[in-house]
mmCIF file of C-alpha atoms in Angstrom:
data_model
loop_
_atom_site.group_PDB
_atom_site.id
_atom_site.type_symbol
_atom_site.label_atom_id
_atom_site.label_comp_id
_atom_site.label_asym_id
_atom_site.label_seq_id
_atom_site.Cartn_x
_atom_site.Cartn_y
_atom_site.Cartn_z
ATOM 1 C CA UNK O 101 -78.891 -5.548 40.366
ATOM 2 C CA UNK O 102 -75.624 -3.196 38.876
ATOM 3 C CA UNK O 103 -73.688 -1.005 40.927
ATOM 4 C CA UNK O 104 -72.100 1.776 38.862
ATOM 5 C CA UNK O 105 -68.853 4.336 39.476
ATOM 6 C CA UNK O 106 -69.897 7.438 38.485
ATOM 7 C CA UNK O 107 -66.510 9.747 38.987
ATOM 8 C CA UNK O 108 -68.064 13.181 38.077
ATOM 9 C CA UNK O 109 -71.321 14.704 38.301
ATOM 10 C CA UNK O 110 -73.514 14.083 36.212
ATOM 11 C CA UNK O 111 -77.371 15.261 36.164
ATOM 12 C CA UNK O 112 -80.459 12.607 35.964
ATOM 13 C CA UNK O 113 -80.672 13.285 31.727
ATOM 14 C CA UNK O 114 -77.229 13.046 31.549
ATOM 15 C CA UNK O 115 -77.080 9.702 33.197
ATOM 16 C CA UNK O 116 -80.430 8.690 31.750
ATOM 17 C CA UNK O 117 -78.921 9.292 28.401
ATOM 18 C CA UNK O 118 -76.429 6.465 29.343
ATOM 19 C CA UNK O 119 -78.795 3.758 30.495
ATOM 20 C CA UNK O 120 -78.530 4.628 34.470
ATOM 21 C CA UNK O 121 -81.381 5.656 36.716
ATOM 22 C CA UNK O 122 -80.281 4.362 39.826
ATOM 23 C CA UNK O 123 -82.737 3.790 42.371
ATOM 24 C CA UNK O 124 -80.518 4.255 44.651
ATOM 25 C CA UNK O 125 -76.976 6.161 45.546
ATOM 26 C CA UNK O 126 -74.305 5.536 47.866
ATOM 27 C CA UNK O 127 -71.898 8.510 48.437
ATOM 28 C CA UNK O 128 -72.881 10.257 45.057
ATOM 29 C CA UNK O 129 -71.060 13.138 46.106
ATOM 30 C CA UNK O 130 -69.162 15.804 44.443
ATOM 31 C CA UNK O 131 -68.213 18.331 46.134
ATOM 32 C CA UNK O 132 -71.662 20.577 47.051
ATOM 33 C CA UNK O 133 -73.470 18.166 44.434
ATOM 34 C CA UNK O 134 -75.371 14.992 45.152
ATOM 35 C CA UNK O 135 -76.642 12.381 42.490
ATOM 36 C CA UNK O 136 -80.032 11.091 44.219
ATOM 37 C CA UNK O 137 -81.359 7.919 44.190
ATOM 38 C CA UNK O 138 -85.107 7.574 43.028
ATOM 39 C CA UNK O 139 -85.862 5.831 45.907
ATOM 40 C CA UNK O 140 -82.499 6.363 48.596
ATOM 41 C CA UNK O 141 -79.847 8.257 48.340
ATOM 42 C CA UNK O 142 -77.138 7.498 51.466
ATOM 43 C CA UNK O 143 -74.844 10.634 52.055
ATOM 44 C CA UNK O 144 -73.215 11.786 54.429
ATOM 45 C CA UNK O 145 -70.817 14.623 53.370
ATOM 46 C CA UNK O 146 -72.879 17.079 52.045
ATOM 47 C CA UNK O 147 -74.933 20.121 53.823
ATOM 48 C CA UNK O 148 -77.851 18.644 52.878
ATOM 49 C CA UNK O 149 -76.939 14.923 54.253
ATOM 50 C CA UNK O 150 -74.358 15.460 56.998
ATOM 51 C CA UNK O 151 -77.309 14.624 59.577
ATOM 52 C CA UNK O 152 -77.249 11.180 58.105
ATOM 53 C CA UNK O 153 -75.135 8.176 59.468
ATOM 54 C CA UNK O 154 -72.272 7.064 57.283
ATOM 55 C CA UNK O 155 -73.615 4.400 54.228
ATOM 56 C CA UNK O 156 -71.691 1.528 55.663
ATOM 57 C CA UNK O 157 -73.825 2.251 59.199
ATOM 58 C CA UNK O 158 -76.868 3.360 58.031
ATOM 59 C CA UNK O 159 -79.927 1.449 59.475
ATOM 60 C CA UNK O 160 -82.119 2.636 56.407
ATOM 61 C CA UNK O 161 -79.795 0.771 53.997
ATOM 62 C CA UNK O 162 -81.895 -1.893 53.142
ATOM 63 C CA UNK O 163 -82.169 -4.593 50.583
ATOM 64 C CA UNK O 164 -83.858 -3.301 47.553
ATOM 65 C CA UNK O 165 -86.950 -4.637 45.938
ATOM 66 C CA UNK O 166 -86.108 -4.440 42.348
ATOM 67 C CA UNK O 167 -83.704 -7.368 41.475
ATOM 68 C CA UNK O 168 -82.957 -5.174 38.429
ATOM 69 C CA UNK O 169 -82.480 -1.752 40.393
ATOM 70 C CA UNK O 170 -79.396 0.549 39.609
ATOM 71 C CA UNK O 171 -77.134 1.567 42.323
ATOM 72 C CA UNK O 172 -74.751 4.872 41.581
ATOM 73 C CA UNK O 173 -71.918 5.784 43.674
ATOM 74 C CA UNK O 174 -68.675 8.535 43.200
ATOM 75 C CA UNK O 175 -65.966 5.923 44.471
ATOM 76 C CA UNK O 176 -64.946 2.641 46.205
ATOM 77 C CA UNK O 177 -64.286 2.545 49.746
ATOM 78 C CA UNK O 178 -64.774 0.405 52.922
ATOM 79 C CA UNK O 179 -67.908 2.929 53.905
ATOM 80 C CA UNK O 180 -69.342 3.025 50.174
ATOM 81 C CA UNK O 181 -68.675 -1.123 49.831
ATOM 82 C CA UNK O 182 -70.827 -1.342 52.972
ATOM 83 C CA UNK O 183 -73.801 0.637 51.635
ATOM 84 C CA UNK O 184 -73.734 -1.001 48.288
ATOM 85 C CA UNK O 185 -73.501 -4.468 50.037
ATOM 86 C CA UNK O 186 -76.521 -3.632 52.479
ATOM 87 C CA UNK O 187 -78.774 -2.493 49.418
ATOM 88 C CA UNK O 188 -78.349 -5.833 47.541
ATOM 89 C CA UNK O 189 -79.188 -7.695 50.182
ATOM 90 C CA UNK O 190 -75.255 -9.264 50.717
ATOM 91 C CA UNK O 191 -73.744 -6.954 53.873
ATOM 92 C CA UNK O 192 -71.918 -9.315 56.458
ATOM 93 C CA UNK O 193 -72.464 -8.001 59.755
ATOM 94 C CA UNK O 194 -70.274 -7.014 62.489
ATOM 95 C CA UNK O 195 -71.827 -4.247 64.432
ATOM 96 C CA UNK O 196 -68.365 -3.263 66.240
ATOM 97 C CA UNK O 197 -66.366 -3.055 62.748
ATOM 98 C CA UNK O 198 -69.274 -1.429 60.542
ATOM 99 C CA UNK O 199 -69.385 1.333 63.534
ATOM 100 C CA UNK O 200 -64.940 1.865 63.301
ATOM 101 C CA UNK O 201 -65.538 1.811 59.917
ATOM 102 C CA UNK O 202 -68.090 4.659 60.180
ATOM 103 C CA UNK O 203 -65.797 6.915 62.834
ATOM 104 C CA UNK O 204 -62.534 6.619 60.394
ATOM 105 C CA UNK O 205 -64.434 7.574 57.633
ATOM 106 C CA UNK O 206 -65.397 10.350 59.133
ATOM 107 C CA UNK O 207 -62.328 11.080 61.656
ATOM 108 C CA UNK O 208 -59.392 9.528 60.028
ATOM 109 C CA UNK O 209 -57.521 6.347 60.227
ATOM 110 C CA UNK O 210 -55.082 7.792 62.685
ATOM 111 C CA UNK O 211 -57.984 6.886 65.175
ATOM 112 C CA UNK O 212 -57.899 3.450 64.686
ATOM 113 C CA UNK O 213 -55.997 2.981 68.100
ATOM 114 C CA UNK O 214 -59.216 3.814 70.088
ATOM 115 C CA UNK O 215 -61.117 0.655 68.779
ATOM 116 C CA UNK O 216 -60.330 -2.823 70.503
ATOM 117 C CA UNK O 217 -57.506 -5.118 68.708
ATOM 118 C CA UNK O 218 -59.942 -7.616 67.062
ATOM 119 C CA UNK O 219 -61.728 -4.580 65.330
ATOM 120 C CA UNK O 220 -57.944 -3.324 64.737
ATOM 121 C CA UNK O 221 -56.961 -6.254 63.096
ATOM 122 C CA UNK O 222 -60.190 -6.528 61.588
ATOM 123 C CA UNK O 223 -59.768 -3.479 59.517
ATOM 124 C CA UNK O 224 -56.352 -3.954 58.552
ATOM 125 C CA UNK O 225 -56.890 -7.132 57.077
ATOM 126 C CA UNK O 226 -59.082 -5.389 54.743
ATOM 127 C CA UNK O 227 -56.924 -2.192 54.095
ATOM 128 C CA UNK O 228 -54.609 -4.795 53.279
ATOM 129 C CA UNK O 229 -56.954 -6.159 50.564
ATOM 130 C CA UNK O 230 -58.296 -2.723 49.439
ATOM 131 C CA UNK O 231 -54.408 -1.423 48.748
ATOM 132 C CA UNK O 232 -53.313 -4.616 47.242
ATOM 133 C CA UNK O 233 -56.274 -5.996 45.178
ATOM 134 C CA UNK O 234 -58.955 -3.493 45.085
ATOM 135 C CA UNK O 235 -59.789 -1.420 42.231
ATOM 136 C CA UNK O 236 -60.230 2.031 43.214
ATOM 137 C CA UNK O 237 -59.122 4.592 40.351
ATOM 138 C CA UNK O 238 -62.376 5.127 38.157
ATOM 139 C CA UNK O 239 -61.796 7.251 35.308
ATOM 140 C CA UNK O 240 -64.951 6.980 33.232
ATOM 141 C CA UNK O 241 -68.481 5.583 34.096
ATOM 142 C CA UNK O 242 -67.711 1.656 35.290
ATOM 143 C CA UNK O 243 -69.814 -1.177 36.314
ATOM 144 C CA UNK O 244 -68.729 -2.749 39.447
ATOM 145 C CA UNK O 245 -71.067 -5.118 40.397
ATOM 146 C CA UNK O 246 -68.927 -8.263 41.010
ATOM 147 C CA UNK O 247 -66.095 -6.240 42.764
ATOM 148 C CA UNK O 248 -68.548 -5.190 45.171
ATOM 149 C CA UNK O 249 -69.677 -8.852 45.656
ATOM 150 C CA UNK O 250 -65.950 -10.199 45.930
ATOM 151 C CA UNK O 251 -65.467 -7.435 48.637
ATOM 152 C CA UNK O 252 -68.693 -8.370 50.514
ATOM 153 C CA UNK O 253 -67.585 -12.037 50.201
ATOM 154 C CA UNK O 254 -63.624 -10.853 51.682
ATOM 155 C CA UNK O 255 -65.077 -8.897 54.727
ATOM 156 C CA UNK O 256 -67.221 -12.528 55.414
ATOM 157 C CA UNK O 257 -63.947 -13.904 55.386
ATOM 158 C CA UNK O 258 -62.200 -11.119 57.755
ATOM 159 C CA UNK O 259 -65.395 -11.735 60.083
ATOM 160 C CA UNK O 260 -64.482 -14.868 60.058
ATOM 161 C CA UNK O 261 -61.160 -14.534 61.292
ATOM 162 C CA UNK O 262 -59.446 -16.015 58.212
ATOM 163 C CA UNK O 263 -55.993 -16.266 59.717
ATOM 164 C CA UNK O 264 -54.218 -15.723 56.139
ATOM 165 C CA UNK O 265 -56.333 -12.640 55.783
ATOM 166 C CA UNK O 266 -55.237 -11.943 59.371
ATOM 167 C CA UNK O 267 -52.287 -12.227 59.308
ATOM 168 C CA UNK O 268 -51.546 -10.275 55.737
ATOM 169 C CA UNK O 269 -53.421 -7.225 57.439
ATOM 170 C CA UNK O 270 -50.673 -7.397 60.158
ATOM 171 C CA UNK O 271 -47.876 -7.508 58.145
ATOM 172 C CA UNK O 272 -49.694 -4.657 55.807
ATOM 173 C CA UNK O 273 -49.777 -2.189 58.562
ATOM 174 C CA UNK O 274 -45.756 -2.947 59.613
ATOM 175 C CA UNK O 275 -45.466 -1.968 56.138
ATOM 176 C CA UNK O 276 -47.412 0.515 55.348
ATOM 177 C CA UNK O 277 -45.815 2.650 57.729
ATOM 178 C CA UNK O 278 -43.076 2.448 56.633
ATOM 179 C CA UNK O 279 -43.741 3.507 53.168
ATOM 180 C CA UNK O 280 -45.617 5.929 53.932
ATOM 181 C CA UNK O 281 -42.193 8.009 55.483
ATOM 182 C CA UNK O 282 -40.727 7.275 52.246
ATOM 183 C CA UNK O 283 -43.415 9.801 50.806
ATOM 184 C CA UNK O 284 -42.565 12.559 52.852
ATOM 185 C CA UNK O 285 -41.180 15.095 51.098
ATOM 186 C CA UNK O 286 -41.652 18.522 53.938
ATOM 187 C CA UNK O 287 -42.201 18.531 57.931
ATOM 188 C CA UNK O 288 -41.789 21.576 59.470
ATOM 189 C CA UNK O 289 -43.444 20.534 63.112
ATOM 190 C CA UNK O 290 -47.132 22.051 62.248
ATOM 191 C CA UNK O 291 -47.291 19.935 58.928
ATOM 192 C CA UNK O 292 -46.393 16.693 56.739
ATOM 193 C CA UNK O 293 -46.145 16.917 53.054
ATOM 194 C CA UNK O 294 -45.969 14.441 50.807
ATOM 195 C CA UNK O 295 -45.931 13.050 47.329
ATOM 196 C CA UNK O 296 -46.613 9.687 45.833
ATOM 197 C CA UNK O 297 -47.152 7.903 42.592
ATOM 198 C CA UNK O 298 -49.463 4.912 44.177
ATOM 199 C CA UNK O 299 -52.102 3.825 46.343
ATOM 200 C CA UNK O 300 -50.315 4.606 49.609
ATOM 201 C CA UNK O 301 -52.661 6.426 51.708
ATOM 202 C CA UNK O 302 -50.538 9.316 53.672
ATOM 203 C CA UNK O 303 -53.118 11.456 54.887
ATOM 204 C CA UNK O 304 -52.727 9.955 58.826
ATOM 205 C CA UNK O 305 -49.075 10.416 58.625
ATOM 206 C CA UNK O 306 -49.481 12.818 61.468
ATOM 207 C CA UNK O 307 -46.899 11.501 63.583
ATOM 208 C CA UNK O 308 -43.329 12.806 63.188
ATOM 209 C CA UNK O 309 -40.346 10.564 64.214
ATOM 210 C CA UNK O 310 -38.032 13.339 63.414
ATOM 211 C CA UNK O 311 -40.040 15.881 65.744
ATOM 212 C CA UNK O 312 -41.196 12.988 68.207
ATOM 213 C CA UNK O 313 -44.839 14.947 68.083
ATOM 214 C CA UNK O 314 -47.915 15.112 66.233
ATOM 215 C CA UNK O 315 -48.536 17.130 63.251
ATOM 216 C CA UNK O 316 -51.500 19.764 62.929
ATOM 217 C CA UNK O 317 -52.128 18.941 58.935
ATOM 218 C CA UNK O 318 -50.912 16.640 56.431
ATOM 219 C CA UNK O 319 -51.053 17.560 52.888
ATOM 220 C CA UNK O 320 -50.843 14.423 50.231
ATOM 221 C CA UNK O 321 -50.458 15.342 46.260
ATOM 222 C CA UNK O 322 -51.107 11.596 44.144
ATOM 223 C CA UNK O 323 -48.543 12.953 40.843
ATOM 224 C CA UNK O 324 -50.211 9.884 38.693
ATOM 225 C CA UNK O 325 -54.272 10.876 39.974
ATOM 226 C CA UNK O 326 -53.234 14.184 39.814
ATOM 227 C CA UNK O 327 -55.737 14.269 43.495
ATOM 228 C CA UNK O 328 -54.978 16.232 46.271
ATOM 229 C CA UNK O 329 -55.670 15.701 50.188
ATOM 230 C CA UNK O 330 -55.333 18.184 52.617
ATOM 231 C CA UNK O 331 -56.272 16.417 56.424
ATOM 232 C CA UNK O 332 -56.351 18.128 59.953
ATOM 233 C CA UNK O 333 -55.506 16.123 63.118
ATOM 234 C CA UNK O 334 -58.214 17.768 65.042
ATOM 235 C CA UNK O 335 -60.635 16.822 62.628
ATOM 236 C CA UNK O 336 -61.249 20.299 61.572
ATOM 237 C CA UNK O 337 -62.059 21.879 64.881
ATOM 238 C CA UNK O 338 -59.374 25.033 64.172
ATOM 239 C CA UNK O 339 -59.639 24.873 60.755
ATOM 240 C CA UNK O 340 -62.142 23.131 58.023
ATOM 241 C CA UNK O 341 -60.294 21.156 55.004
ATOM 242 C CA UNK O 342 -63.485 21.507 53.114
ATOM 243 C CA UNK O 343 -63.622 24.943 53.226
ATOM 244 C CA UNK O 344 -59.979 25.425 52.443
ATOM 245 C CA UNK O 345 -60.276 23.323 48.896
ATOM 246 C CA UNK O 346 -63.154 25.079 48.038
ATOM 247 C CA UNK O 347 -62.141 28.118 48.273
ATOM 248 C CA UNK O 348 -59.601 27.561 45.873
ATOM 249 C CA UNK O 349 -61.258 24.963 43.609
ATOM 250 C CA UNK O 350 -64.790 25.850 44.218
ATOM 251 C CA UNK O 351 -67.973 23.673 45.028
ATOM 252 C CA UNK O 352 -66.959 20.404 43.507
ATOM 253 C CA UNK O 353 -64.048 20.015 46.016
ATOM 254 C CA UNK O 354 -64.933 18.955 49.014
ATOM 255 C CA UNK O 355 -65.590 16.066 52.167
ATOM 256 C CA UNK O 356 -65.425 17.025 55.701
ATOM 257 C CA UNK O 357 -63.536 19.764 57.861
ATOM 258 C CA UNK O 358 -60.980 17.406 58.759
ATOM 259 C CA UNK O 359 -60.192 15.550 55.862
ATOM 260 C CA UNK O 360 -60.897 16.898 52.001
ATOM 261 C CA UNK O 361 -59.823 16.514 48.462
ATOM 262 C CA UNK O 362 -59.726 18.392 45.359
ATOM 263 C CA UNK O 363 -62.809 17.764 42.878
ATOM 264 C CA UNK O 364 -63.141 14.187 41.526
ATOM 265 C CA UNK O 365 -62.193 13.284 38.244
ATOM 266 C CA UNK O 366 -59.826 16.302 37.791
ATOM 267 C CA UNK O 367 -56.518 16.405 37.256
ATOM 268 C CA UNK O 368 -54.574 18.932 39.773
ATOM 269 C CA UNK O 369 -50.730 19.627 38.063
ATOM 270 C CA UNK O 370 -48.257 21.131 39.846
ATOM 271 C CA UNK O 371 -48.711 24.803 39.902
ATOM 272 C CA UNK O 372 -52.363 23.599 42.347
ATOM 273 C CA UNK O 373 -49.811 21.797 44.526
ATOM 274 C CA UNK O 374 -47.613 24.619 44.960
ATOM 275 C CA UNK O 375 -50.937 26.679 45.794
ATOM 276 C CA UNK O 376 -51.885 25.149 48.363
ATOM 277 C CA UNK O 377 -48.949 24.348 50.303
ATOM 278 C CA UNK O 378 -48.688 28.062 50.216
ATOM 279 C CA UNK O 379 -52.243 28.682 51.554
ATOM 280 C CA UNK O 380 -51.786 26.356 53.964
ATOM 281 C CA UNK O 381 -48.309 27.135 55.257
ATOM 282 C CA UNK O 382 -50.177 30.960 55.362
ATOM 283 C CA UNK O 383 -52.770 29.573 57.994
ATOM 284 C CA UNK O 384 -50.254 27.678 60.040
ATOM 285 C CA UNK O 385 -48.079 30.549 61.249
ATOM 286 C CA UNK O 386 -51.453 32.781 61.322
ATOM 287 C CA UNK O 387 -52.097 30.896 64.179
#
């Protein structure tokens, strides 16, 4: 059984053509676009799918029957890893932590303060992992089969309570924080800007120690990706992310209405930067 990357869309001939036809996918989304699996496809993101739990939560993620079958998916993350894992028959299982893994995906890691401490420390153990280890940035079509397995086999160990694992999640998340205000390049009260050349994930940086408050919407631009994340505290109640970066990058931007990016696999320069902090500093004081 392979598990493959696929960063951009690509159509059943097209993918055919390159010796993939997965029976299944796991968050083969991009943008409006879905890659289906011949016999599953887990999504959640999509019109089509957003009925459907999150992969890593899914009860109808089961182990597939073909020990040879094909598994597709757009990226690597905690909630793809657990769908992947769960079709080859290797998921650990924590029924609290698969479920916080499903509501942050979905809601944002700012949320993580609503779960109980062992699920807390749980999850940063692996976001420790996943930002220090984990290969994430997939240019071109990439097999990925034994970096799914050494994640499965990593989460066993966080299940575990591996106290090294532990305790590096712990000091991760003092961290993290920290860099994460060295990334900050604009508050204004309403919204956090910022700019970084690595893995540090700003979009929760809601929370302003210069304003002591709570930001509406952070806005993240990766210069080296060349990816952009636009992310509403309210999850998208006032105003939809999604619908925001497609308007100005069309259909193959996209996610949910509180958290979206611009299209996978293409680079955004400067001048898309600069548009969007303008359209977004327009619906601020619209309000």
């Amino acid at each position: 059984m392979k598990v493959y990357v696929v960063p951009s869309y690509l159509t059943e001939e097209e993918l055919a053509a390159r010796g993939i036809c997965p029976e299944a996918t796991v968050e083969a989304e991009y943008g409006d676009r879905v890659i289906e699996g011949r016999r599953i496809t887990l999504a959640h993101h999509t019109a089509a799918y957003a009925h459907c739990p999150a992969p890593c939560n899914n009860d109808e993620a089961r182990k597939l029957e073909d020990k040879e079958a094909q598994i597709v998916c757009s990226h690597l993350d905690l909630d793809t890893l657990g769908g992947c894992l769960a079709l080859m028959g290797e998921k650990p299982e924590d029924e609290a932590f698969w479920r916080a893994a499903e509501y942050i995906d979905c809601h944002g890691i700012h949320h993580m303060y609503k779960f109980p401490e062992t699920v807390r420390k749980q999850l940063n153990a692996w976001y420790a992992y996943e930002q220090t280890e984990f290969p994430r940035n997939f240019e071109t079509i990439s097999e990925v089969t034994d970096t799914v397995k050494k994640a499965g086999d990593i989460l066993k160990r966080i299940f575990n309570g591996d106290e090294v694992l532990i305790r590096q999640g712990i000091r991760w998340y003092g961290e993290s924080v920290e860099r994460v205000e060295q990334k900050l390049i604009y508050e204004d009260g309403k919204q956090r800007v910022f700019r970084t050349e690595d893995n540090t994930f700003c979009a929760a940086g809601y929370y302003s120690p210069k304003y002591h408050k709570v930001a509406e919407a952070t806005l993240t631009y990766n210069a080296v990706k060349g990816s952009i994340t636009l992310a509403f505290e309210d999850g998208g109640r006032r105003h939809s992310a999604r619908d925001i970066v497609q308007e100005l990058w069309g259909g193959l931007a996209g996610g949910h209405p509180g958290i979206a990016g611009s299209p996978r696999g293409v680079f955004m320069d400067e001048s898309a930067f600069d548009k969007i902090r303008e359209r977004l500093k327009e619906i601020l004081e619209n309000e």
